Coordinates of C-alpha atoms in Angstrom, one line a residue:
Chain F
X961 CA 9.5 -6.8 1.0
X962 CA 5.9 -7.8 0.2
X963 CA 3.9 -7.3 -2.2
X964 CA -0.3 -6.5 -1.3
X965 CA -3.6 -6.6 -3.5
X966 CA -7.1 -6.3 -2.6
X967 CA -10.4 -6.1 -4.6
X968 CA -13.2 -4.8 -3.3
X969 CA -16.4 -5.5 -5.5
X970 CA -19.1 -3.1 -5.5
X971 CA -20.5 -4.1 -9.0
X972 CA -22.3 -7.8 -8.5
X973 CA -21.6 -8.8 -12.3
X974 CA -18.0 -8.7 -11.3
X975 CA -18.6 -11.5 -8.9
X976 CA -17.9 -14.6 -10.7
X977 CA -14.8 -12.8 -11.6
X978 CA -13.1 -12.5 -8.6
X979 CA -10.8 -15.2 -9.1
X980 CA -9.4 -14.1 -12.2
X981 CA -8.7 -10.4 -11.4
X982 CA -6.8 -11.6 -8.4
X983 CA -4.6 -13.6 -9.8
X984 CA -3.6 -11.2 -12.4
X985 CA -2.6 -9.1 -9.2
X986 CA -1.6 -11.4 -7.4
X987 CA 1.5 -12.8 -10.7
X988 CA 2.0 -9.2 -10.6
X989 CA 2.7 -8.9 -7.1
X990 CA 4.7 -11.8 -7.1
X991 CA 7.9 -8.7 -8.7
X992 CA 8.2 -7.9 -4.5
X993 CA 7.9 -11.8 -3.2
X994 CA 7.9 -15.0 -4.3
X995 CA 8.7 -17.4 -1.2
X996 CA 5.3 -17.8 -0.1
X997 CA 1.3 -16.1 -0.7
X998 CA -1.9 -16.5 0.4
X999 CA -5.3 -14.9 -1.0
X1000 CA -8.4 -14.6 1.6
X1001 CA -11.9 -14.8 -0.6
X1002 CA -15.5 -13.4 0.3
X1003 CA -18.0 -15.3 -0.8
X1004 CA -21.3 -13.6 -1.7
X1005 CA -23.4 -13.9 0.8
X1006 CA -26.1 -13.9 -1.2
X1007 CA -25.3 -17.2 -2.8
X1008 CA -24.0 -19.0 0.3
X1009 CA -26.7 -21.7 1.7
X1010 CA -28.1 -20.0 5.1
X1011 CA -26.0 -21.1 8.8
X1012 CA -23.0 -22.4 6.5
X1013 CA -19.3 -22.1 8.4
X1014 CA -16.3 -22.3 6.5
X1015 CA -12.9 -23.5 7.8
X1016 CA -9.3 -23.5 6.7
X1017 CA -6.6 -25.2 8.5
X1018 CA -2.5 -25.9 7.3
X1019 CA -0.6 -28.8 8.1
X1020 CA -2.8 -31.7 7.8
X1021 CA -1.5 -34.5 5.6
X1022 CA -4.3 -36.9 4.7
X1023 CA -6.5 -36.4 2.0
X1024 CA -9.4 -34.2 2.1
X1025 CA -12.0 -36.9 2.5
X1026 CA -10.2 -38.6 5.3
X1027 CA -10.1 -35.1 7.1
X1028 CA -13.5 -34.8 6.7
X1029 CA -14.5 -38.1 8.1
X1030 CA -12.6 -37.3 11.1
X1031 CA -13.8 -33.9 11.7
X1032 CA -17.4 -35.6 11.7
X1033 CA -16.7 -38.0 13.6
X1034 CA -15.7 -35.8 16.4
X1035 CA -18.1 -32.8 15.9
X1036 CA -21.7 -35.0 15.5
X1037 CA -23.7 -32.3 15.8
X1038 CA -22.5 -30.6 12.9
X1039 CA -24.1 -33.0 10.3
X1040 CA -22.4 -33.6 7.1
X1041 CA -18.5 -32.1 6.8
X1042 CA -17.1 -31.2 3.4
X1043 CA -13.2 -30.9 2.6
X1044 CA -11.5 -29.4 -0.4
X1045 CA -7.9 -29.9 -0.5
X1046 CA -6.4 -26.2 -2.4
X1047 CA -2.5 -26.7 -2.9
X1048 CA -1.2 -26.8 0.9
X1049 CA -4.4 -26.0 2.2
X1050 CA -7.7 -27.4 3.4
X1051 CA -10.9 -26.1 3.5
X1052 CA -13.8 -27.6 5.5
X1053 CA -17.2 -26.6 5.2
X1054 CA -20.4 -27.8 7.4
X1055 CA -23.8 -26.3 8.4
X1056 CA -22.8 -25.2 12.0
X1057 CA -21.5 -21.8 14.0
X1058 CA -17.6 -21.0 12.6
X1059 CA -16.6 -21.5 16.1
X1060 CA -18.2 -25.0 16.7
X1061 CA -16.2 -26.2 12.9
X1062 CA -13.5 -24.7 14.1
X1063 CA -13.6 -26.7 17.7
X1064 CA -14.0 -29.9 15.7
X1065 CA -11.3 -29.6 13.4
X1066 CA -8.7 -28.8 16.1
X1067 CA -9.7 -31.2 18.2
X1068 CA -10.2 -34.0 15.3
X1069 CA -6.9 -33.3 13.6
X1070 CA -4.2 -31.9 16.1
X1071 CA -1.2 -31.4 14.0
X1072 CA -3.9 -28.5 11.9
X1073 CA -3.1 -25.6 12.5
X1074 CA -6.6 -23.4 11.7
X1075 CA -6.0 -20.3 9.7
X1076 CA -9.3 -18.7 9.0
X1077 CA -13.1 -19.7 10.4
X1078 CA -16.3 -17.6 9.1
X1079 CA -19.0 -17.6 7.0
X1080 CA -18.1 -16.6 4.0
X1081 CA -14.3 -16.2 4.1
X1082 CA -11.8 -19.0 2.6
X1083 CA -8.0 -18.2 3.4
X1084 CA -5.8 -20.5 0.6
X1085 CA -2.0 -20.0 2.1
X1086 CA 1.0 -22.1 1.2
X1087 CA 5.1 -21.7 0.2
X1088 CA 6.2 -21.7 -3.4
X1089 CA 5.9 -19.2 -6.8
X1090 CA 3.2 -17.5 -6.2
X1091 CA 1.7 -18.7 -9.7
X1092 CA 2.0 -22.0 -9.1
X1093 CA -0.1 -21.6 -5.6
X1094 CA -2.9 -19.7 -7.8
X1095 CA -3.3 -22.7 -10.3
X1096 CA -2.8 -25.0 -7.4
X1097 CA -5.8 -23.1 -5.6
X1098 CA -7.5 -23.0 -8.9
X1099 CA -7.4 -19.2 -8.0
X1100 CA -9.0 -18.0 -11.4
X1101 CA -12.0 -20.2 -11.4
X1102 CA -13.2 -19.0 -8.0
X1103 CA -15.6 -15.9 -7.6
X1104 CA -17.3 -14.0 -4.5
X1105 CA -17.3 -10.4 -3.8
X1106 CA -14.1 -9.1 -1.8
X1107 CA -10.6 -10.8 -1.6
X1108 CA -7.5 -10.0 -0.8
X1109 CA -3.9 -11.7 -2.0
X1110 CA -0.2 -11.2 -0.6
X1111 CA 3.1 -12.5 -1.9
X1112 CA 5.9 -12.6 0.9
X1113 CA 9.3 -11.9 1.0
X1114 CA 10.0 -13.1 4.7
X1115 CA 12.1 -10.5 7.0
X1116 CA 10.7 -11.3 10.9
X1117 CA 10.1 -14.8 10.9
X1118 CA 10.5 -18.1 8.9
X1119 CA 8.9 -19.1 5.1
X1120 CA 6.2 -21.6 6.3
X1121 CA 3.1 -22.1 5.2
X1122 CA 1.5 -20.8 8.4
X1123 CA 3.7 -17.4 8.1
X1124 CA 2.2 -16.5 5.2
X1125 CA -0.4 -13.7 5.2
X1126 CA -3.3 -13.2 5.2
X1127 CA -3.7 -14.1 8.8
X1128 CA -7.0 -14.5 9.8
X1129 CA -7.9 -14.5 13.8
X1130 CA -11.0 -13.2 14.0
X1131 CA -14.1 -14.4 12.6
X1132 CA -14.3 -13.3 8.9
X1133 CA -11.0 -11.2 9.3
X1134 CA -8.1 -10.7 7.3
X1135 CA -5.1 -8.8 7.8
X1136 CA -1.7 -9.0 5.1
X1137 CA 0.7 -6.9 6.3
X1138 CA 3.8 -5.1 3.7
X1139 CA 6.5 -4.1 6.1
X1140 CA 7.4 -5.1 9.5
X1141 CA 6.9 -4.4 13.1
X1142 CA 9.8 -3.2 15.6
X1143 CA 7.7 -3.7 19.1
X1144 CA 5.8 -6.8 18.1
X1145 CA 7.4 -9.0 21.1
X1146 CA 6.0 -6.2 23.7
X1147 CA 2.6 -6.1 22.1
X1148 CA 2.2 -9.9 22.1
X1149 CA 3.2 -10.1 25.7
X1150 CA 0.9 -7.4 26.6
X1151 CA -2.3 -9.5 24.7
X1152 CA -1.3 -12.7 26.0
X1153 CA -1.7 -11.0 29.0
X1154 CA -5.2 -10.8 28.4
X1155 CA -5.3 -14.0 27.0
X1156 CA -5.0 -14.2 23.6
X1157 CA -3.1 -16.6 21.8
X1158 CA -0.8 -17.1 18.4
X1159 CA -0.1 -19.8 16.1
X1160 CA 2.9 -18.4 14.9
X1161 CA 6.2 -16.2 15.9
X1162 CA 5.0 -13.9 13.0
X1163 CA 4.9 -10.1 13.9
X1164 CA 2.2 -9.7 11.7
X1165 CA -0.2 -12.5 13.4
X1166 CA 0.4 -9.6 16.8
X1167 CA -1.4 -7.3 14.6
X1168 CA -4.2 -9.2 13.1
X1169 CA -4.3 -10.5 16.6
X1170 CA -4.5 -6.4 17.9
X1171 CA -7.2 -5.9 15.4
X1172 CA -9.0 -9.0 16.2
X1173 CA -9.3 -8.4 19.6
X1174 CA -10.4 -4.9 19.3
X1175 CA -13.6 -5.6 17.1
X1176 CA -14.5 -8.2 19.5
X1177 CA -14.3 -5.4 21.7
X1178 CA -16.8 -3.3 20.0
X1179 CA -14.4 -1.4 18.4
X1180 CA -15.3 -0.7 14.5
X1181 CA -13.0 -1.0 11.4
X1182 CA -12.2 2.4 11.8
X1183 CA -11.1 2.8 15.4
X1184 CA -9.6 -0.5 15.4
X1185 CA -6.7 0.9 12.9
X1186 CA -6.6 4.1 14.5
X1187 CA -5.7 2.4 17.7
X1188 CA -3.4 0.0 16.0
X1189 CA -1.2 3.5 14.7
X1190 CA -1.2 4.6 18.1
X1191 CA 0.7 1.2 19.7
X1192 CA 2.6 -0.2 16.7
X1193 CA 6.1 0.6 15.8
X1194 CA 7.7 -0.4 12.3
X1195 CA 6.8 -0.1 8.8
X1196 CA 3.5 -1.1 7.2
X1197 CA 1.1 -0.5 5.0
X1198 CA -2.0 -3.1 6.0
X1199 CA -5.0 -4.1 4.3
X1200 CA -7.7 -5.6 6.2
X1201 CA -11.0 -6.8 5.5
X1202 CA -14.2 -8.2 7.3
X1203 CA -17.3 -9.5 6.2
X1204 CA -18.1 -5.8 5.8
X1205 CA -15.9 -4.0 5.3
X1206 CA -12.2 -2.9 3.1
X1207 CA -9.4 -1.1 5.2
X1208 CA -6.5 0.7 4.4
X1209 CA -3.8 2.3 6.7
X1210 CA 0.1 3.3 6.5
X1211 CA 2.4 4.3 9.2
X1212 CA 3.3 7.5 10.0
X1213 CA 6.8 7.3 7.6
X1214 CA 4.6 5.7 4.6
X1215 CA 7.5 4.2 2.8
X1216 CA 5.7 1.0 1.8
X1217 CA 3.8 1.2 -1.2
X1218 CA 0.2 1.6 -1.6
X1219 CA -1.5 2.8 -4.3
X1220 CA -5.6 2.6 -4.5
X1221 CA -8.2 2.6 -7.8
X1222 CA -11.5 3.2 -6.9
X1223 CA -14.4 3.1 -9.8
X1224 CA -18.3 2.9 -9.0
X1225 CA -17.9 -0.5 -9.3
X1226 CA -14.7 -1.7 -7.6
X1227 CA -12.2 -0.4 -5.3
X1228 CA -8.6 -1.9 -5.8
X1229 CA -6.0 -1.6 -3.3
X1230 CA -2.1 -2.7 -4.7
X1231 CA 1.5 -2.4 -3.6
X1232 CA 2.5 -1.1 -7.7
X1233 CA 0.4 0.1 -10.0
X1234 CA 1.2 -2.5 -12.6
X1235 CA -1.2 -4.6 -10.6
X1236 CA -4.4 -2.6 -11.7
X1237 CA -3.9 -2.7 -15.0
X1238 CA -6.5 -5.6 -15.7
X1239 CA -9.1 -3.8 -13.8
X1240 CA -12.6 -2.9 -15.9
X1241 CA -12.8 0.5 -15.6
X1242 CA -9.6 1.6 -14.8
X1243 CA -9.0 3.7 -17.1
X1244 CA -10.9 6.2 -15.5
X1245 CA -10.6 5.1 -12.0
X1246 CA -9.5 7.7 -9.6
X1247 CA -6.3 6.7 -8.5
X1248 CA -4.6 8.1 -5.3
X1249 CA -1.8 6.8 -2.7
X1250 CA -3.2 6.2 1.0
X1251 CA -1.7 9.3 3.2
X1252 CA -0.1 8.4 5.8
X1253 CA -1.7 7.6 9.5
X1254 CA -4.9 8.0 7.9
X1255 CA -8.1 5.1 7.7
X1256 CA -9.4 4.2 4.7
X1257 CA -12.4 2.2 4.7
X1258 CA -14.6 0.8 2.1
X1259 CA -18.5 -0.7 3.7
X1260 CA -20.0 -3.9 1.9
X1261 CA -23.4 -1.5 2.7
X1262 CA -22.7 0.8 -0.7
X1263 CA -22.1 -2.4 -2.7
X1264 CA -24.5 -1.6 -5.9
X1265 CA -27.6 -3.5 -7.4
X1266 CA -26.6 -5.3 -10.9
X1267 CA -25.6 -3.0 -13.6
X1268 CA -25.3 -3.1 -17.1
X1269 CA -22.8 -0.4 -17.7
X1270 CA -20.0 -2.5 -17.2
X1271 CA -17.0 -3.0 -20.2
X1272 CA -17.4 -6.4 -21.1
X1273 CA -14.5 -9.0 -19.7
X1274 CA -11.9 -10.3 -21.7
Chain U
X1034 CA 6.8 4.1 -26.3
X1035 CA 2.9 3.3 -25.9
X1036 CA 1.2 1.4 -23.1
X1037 CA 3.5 0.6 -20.5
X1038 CA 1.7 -0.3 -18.0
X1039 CA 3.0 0.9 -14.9
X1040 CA 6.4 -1.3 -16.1
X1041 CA 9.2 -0.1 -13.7
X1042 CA 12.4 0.9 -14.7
X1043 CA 11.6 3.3 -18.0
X1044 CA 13.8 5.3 -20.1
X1045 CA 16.3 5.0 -17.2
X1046 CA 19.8 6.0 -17.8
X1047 CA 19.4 8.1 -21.1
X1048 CA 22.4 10.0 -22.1
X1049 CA 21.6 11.5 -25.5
X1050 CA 19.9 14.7 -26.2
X1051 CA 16.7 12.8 -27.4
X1052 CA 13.2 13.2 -27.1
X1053 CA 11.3 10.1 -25.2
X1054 CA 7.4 9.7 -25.3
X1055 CA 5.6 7.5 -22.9
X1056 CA 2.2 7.4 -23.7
X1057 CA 0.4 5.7 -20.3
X1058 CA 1.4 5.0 -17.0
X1059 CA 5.4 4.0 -15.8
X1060 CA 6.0 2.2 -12.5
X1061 CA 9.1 2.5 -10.2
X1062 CA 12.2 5.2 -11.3
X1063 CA 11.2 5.9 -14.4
X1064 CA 13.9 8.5 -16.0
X1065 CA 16.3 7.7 -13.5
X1066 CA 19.6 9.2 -14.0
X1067 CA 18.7 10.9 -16.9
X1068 CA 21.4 13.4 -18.9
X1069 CA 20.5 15.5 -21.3
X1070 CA 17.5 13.9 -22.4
X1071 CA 13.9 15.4 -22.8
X1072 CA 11.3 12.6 -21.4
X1073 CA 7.5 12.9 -21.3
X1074 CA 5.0 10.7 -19.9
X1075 CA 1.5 11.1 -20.5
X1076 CA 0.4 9.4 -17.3
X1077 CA 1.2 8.9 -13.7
X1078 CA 4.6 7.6 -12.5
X1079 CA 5.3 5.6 -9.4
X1080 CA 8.5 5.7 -7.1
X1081 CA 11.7 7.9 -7.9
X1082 CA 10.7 9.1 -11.3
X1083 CA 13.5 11.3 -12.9
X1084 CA 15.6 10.5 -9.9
X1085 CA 19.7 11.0 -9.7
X1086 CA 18.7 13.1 -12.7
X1087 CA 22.0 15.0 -14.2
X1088 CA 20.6 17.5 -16.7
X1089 CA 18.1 17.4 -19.1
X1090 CA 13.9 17.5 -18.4
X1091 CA 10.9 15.4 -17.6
X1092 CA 7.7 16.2 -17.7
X1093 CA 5.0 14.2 -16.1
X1094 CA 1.8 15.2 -17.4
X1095 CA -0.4 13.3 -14.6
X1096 CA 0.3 12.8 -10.9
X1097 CA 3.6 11.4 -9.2
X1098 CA 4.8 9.2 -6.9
X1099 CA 6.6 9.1 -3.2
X1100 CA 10.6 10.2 -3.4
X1101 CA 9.6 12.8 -6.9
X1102 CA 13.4 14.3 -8.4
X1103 CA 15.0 12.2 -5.5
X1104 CA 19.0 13.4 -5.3
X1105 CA 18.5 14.9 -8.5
X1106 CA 21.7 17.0 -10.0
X1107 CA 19.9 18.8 -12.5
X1108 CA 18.0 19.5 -15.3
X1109 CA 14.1 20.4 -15.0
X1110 CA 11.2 17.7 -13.5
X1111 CA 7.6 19.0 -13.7
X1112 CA 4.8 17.2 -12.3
X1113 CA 1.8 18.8 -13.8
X1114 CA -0.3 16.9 -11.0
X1115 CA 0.2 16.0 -7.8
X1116 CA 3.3 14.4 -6.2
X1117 CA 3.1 12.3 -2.9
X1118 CA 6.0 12.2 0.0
X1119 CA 9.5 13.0 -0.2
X1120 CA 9.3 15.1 -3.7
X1121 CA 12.6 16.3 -4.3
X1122 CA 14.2 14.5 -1.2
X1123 CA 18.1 15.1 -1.1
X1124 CA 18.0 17.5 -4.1
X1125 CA 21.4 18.5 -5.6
X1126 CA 20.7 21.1 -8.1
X1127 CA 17.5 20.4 -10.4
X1128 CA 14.3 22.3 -10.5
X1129 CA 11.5 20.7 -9.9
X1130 CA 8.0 22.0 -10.7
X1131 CA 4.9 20.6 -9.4
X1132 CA 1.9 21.4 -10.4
X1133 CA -0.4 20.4 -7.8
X1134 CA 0.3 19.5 -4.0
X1135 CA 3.2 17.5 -2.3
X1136 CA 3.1 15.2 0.6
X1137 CA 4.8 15.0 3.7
X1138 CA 8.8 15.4 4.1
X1139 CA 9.4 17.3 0.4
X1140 CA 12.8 18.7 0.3
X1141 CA 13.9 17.0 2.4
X1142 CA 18.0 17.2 3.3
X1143 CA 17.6 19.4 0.3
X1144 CA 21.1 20.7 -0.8
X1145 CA 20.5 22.6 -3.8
X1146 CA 17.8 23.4 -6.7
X1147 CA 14.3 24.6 -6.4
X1148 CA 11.6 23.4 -5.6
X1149 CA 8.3 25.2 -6.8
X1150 CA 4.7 24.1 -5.9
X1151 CA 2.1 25.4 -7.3
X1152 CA -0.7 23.5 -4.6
X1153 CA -0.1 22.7 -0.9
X1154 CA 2.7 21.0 0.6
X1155 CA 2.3 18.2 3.4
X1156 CA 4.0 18.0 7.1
X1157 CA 7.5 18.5 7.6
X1158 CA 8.5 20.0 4.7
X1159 CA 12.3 21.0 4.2
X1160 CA 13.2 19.3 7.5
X1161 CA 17.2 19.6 7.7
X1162 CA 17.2 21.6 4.7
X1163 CA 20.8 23.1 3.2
X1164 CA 20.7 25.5 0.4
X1165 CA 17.9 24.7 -1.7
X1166 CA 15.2 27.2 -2.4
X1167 CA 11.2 25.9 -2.0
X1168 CA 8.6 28.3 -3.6
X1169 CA 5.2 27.2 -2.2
X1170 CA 1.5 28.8 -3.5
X1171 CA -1.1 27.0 -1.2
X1172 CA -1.1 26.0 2.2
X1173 CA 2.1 24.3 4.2
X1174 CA 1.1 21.7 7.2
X1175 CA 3.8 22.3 9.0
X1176 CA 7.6 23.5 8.4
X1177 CA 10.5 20.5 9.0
X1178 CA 13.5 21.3 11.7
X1179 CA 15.0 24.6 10.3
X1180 CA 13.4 25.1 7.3
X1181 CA 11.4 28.8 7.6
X1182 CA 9.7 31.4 5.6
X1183 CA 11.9 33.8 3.8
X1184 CA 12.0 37.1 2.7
X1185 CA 10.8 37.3 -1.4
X1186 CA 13.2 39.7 -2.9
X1187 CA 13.5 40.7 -6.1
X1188 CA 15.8 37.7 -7.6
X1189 CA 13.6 35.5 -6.2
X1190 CA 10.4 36.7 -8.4
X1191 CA 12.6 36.7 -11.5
X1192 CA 13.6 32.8 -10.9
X1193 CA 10.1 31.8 -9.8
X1194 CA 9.2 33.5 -13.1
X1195 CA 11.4 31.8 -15.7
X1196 CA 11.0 28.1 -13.5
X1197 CA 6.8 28.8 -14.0
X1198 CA 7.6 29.9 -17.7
X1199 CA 10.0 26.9 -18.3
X1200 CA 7.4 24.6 -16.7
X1201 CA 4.4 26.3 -18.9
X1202 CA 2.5 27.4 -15.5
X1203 CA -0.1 30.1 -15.5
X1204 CA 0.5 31.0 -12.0
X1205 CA 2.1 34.6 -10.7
X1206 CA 5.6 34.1 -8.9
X1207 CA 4.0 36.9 -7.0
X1208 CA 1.5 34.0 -5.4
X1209 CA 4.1 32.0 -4.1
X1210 CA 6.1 32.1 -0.5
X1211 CA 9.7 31.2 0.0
X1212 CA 10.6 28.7 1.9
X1213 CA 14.3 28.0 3.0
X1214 CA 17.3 27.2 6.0
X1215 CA 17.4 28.7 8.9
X1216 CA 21.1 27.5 8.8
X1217 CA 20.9 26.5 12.8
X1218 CA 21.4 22.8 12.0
X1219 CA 25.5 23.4 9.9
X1220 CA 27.2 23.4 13.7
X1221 CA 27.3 21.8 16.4
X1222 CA 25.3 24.3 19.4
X1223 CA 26.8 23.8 22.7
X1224 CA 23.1 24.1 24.1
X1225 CA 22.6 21.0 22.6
X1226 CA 24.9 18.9 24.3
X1227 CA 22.2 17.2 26.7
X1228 CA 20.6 15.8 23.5
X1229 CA 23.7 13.1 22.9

């Protein structure tokens, strides 16, 4: 059992309040899982300073400096390196491609294992009570304008840091997962294959793997997850995310929860309801369950110009 | 009670002929196992609301969740909105009365009751149905393994009549189709043998 949340800002005063509304969801969420979580956060692009890449990476010891020393030292054309240290987690930033960050911190620190690299996207993962990751992330202070936030109850594969969801694989990509797959060993065979490689034994990392490779196929949000209901067995109910865009999709059965809020200024995607009830608006949100076998997805493109119609926040 | 929040577990296990008001949202199984009691809730209810239900009613005055009246006994469930997958799944005896549409695999392994809905039901309904009777207005995606159209006779109309009454619907029982077992599934067919 796991439990899922998701925000989806379309309303650009709710920004700075990212943080917040997540971790209200994610406490909540912590009811169907509390051995590990994870939250994935967009930042607004808008605000982010131009050609910046953002890295996260598990299972490095020193101390956030130190990390980013050595990462500069061994990627010297990527000019100054930044590290935050979030709970179990550390997140370098530096003026360079994702990839080329990414490249440096793997090679500079070789017991990290990297679990997201983008732009804009910061994945915070870790073991422990789900509330206590969110104030060691200092979850509610944070702010951009998407993010997503799972709490796990392990079934497939062992409570570590690095089997926590979200998994991110691809560049700006997110994938948690509520459920499990039954033909995940075929499917990883079959993309190793074609040479792609995991971090983890995780079934869920063969999905966001799936997805992952898809898009860098050409494939878009939409026919990504269509193709993934066609080839994967088991229970889920997924939400993934890019830089552009919100996804929703449940197997054919649909016995994992999913319930949706959408208002003109947020779309909210939870495993209970309970989760939405510290969402502005959502009182008259229109509120419906994801059918199964069917996409859902949500484009950064129909995010709105500031309003002023908003409820103020508590 | 006022304001719960989508809080699971709600006015579960009543035994008393009492009235219960739920003003807002409940979360998972809310009137579970109810006997006797009359239970309304002003908003939407998640999982298994009213499910195991003995006698009594429950009245849903917004939309439903998956597994709707699950096993339920007895007693009367209506759903003035919608209800999602598996409404009245394993049903044993209760009426159920859904105002708007149902989702995929309703009724299913249904054993006894009815089940009337007054919108569209989704794929597979009444798969491996038994004796229960479905009453359906709108459109049905597709019927489950043995579950077929029936023949609306006369005591049909007059139960669809008093369930819609009971349930405070405006609709006509003579809008409705019947829905019910094609009884193929109770014994083992010799045809069959190459399946196992």
């Amino acid at each position: 059992m796991c439990g899922i949340a998701g925000l989806h800002l379309r309303n650009p005063d709710l920004f700075p309040h990212l943080g917040a509304l997540l971790q209200g969801m994610l406490i909540q969420a912590a009811g169907r899982g509390n051995d590990s979580a994870g939250v994935g956060l967009y930042a607004d692009p808008a605000g982010l300073p131009e050609g910046i890449a953002t890295v996260s990476a598990l299972y490095d010891a020193r101390p956030a400096p130190e990390a980013a020393k050595a990462v500069e030292l061994i990627g010297r054309s990527l000019g100054p390196v930044a590290a935050e240290r979030a709970g179990q987690t550390t997140v370098f930033t530096a003026t360079a491609s994702p990839l080329a960050l990414e490249a440096a911190v793997r090679e500079a620190l070789p017991e990290a294992v990297v679990i997201s690299a983008g732009h804009s996207l910061t994945v915070l993962k870790g073991t422990g009570e789900p509330a206590e990751l969110a104030q060691a992330w200092n979850l509610a202070a944070r702010s951009g304008w998407q993010g997503v936030a799972h709490t796990r109850m392990a079934t497939e594969s062992a409570v570590t840091p690095g089997g926590s969801h979200p998994f991110s694989v691809g560049p700006d990509q997110c994938l948690i997962h509520n459920g499990s797959f039954s033909n995940h060993e075929t499917l990883r065979k079959e993309l190793a294959a074609l040479g792609v490689g995991f971090d983890s034994l995780n079934d869920t990392e063969v999905g966001a793997r799936y997805i992952a490779h898809r898009l860098a196929a050409g494939a878009d949000m939409r026919e990504a997850l269509t193709d993934l209901t066609k080839h994967f067995d088991g229970f889920y109910t997924l939400l993934v995310s890019s830089a552009s865009s919100f996804a929703i999709v449940r197997d054919a059965i649909a016995c994992k929860p999913a319930i949706v809020a959408e208002t003109p200024d947020l779309v909210a995607v939870a495993s209970e309801y309970r989760y939405l009830t510290g969402m502005p608006g959502i009182d008259n949100a229109l509120i419906f369950e994801p059918n199964p076998e069917v996409v859902y997805v949500w484009e950064r493109s129909e995010v709105q110009q500031p309003s002023s119609t908003l409820p103020a926040l508590v | 009670m006022k304001n719960p929040e989508g809080a699971h577990a709600i006015a579960v296990g009543l035994d008393q002929a009492i009235d219960v008001l739920v003003e807002g949202h409940v979360g998972y199984f809310a009137a579970g196992m109810n006997e006797q009691a009359t239970v309304t809730i002003t908003g939407n209810a998640g999982q298994g609301v009213a499910e195991n239900m003995m006698s009594g009613r429950v009245h849903v005055k917004g939309s439903a969740s998956q597994s709707a009246g699950a096993t339920a006994h007895g007693g009367l469930l209506i759903i003035d909105g919608d209800a999602t997958a598996r409404c009245g799944i394993s049903m044993k005896g209760a009426d159920i009365v859904v105002g708007g549409s149902v989702g995929h695999m309703s009724a299913f392994m249904a054993q006894a009751g009815r089940l009337v809905i007054c919108g569209d039901a989704g794929d597979g309904l009444g798969d491996s149905i038994y004796e229960a009777r479905l009453y359906v207005k709108g459109q049905v995606s597709s019927l489950g393994a043995d579950c077929i159209e029936k023949e609306m006779r006369p005591e049909h109309l007059t139960e669809l009549a008093e369930l819609l009454a009971l349930a405070g619907r405006p609709e006509q029982p003579g809008e409705f189709r019947r829905y019910g077992s094609a009884r193929q599934l109770y014994n083992f067919h010799i045809d069959n043998v190459d399946a196992y």
